[in-house]
GROMACS .gro file of C-alpha atoms in nm:
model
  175
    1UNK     CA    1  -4.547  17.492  -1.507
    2UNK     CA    2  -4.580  17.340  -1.854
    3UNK     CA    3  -4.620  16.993  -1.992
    4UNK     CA    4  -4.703  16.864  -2.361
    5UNK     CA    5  -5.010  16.688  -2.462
    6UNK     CA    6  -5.008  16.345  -2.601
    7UNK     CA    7  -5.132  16.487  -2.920
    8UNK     CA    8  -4.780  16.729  -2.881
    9UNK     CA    9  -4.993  17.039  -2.754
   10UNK     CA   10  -4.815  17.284  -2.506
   11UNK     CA   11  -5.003  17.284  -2.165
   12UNK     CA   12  -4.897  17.642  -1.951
   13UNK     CA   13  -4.969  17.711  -1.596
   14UNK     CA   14  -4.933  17.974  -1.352
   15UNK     CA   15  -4.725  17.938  -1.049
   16UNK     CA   16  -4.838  18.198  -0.842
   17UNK     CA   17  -5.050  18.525  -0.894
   18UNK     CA   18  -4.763  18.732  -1.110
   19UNK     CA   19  -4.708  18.436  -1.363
   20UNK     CA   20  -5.099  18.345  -1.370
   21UNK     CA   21  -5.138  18.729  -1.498
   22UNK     CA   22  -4.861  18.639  -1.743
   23UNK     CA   23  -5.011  18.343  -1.901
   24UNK     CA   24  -5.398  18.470  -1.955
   25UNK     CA   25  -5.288  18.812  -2.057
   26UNK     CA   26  -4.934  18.767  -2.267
   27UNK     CA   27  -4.914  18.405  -2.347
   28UNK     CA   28  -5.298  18.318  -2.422
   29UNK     CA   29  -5.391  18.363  -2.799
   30UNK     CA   30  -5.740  18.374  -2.962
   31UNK     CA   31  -5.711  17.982  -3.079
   32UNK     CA   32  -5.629  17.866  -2.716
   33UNK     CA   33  -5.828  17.738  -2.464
   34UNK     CA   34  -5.866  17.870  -2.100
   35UNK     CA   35  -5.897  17.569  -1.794
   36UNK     CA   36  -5.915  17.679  -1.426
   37UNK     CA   37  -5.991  17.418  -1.123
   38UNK     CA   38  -6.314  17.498  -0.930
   39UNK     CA   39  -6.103  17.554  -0.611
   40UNK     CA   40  -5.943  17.886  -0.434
   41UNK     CA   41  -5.538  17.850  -0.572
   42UNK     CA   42  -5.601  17.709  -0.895
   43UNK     CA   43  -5.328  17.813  -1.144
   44UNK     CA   44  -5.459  17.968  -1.470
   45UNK     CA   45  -5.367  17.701  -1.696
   46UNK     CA   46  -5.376  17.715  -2.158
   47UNK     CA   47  -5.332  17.527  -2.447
   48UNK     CA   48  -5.117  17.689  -2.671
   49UNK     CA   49  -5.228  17.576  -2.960
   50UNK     CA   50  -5.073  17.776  -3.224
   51UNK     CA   51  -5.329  17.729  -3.466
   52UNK     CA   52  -5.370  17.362  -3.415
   53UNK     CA   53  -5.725  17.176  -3.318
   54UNK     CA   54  -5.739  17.095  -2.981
   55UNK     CA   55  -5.866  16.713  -2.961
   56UNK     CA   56  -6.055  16.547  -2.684
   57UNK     CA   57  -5.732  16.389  -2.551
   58UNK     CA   58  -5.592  16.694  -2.479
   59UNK     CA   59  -5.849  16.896  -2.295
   60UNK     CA   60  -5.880  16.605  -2.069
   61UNK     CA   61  -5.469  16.626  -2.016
   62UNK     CA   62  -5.476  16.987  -1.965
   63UNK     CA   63  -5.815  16.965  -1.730
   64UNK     CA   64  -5.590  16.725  -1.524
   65UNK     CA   65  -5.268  16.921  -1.525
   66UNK     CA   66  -5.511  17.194  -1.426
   67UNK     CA   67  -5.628  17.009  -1.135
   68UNK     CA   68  -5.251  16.921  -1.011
   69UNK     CA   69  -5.202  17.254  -0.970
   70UNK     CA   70  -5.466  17.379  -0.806
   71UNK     CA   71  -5.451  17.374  -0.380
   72UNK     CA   72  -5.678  17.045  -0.440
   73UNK     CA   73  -5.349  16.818  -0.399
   74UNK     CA   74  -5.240  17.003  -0.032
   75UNK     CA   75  -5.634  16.983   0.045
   76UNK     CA   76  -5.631  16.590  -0.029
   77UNK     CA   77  -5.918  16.601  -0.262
   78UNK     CA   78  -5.858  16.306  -0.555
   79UNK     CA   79  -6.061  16.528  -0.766
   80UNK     CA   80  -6.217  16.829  -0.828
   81UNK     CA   81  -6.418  17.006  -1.092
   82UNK     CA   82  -6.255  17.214  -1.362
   83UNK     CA   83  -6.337  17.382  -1.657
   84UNK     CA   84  -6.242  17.532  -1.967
   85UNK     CA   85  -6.359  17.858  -2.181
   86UNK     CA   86  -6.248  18.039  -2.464
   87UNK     CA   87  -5.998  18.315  -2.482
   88UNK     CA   88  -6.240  18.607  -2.511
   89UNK     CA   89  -6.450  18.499  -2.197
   90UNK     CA   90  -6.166  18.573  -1.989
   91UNK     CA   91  -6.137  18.916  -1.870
   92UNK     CA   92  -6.034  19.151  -1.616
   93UNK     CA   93  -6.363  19.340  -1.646
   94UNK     CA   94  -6.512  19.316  -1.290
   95UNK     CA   95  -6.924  19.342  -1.247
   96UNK     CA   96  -6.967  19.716  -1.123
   97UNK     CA   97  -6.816  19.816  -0.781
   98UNK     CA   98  -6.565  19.501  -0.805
   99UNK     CA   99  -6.227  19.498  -0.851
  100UNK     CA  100  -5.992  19.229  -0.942
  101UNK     CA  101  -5.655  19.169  -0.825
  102UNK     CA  102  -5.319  19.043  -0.983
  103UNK     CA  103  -5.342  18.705  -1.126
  104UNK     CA  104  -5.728  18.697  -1.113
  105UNK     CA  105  -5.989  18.674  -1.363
  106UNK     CA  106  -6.368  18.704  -1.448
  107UNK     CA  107  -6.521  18.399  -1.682
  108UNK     CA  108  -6.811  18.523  -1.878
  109UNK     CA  109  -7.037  18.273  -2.072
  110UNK     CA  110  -7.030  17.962  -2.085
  111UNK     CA  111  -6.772  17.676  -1.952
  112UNK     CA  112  -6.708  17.350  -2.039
  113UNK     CA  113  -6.698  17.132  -1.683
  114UNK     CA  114  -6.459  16.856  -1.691
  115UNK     CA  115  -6.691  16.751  -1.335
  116UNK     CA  116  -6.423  16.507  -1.044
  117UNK     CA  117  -6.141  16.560  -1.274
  118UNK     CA  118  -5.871  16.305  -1.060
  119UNK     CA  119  -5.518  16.419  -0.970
  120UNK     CA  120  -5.338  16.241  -1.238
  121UNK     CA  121  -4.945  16.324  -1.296
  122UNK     CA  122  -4.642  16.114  -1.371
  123UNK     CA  123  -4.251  16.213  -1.413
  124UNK     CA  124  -4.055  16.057  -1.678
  125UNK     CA  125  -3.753  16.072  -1.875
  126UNK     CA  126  -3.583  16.051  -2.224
  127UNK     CA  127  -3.223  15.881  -2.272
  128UNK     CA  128  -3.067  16.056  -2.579
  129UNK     CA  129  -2.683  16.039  -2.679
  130UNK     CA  130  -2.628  16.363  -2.546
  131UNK     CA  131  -2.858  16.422  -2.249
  132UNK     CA  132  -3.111  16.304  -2.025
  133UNK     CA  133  -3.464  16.441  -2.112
  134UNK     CA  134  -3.707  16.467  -1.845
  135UNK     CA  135  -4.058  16.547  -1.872
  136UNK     CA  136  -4.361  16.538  -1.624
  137UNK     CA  137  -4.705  16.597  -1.688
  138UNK     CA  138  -5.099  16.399  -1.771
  139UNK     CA  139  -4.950  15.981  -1.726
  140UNK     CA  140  -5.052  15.933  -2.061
  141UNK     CA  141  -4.905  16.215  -2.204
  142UNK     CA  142  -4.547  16.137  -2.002
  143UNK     CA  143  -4.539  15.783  -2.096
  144UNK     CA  144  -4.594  15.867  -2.485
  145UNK     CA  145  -4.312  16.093  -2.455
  146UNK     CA  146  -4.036  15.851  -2.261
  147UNK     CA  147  -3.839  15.594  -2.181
  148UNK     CA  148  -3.933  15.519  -1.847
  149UNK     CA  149  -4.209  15.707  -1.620
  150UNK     CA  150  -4.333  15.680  -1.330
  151UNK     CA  151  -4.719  15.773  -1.199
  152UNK     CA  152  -4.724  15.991  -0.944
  153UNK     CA  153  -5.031  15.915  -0.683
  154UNK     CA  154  -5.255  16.104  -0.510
  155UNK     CA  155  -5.179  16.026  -0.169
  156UNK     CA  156  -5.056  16.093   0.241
  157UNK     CA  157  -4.717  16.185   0.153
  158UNK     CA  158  -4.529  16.504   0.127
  159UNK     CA  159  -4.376  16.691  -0.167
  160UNK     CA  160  -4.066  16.656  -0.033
  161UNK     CA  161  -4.102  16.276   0.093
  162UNK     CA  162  -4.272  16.166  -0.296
  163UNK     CA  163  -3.979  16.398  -0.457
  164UNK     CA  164  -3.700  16.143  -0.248
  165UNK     CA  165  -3.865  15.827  -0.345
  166UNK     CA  166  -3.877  15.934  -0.712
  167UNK     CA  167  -3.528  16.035  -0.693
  168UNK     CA  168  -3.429  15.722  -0.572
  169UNK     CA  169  -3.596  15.514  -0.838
  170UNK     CA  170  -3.500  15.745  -1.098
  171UNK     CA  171  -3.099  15.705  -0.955
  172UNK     CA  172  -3.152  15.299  -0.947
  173UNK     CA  173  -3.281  15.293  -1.295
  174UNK     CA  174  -2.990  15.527  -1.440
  175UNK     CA  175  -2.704  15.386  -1.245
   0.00000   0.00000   0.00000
């Protein structure tokens, strides 16, 4: 998964264990910064910030896009705690007799808690002369990027029920 800022940062998240392993231990560099929702199934999520400061604005994006995808969405929770750390507190170093398996990590130190962080996502989409642009990702990060989005709620519908009505607004707005 991956999403921009509104201040233009990349936001990267895992999908499953393999690509979680892939972000923290390929992707992550030593001017990033590390969020994770408080949650069992939380994707491993950066900022890629490629020598760029990291703003307020963003961490609280990235904390949300965090949140998304973590299992707090399946679990109906309209928020949960997550929190960010540095690039060298992250580690596959385990306490003595521990092991740790693909796609999971030890956080040493200590974290920055972004505390009831709300499920907060929108869809949205870019009209250019030769394409159609779509983007998804933190509302206010979407709607800075777009011509139209659309806010995607926390709520009592499925994936597959929210992806049809978005389809079909997206489809009456285009036709």
């Amino acid at each position: 998964h991956w999403s921009f800022t509104s201040e233009g940062l990349l936001v990267i998240a895992g999908k499953d264990a393999k690509s979680n392993e892939t972000v923290v231990t390929k992707l992550m560099q030593e001017d990033d910064l590390y969020f994770h929702a408080d949650i069992h199934g939380a994707a491993h999520t950066i900022i890629w910030a490629e020598g760029k400061k990291i703003g307020e604005e963003s961490k609280k994006q990235a904390a949300a896009f965090a949140a998304v995808f973590s299992s707090a969405w399946r679990e109906k929770l309209p928020g949960i705690d997550v929190y960010s750390a540095n690039p060298e507190q992250v580690t596959k170093e385990a306490p003595s007799g521990e092991a740790i398996g693909m796609g999971a990590f030890m956080i040493y130190g200590k974290r920055e808690w972004y505390k009831k962080t709300p499920l907060e996502f929108a869809i949205g989409y870019k009209k250019t002369e030769e394409s159609l642009e779509a983007f998804s990702g933190h509302p206010d990060a979407v709607k800075a990027r777009c011509d139209f989005s659309l806010p995607v709620k926390f709520g009592e519908s499925s994936k597959g029920d929210a992806a049809k009505k978005i389809l079909g607004i997206f489809s009456s707005r285009l036709a």
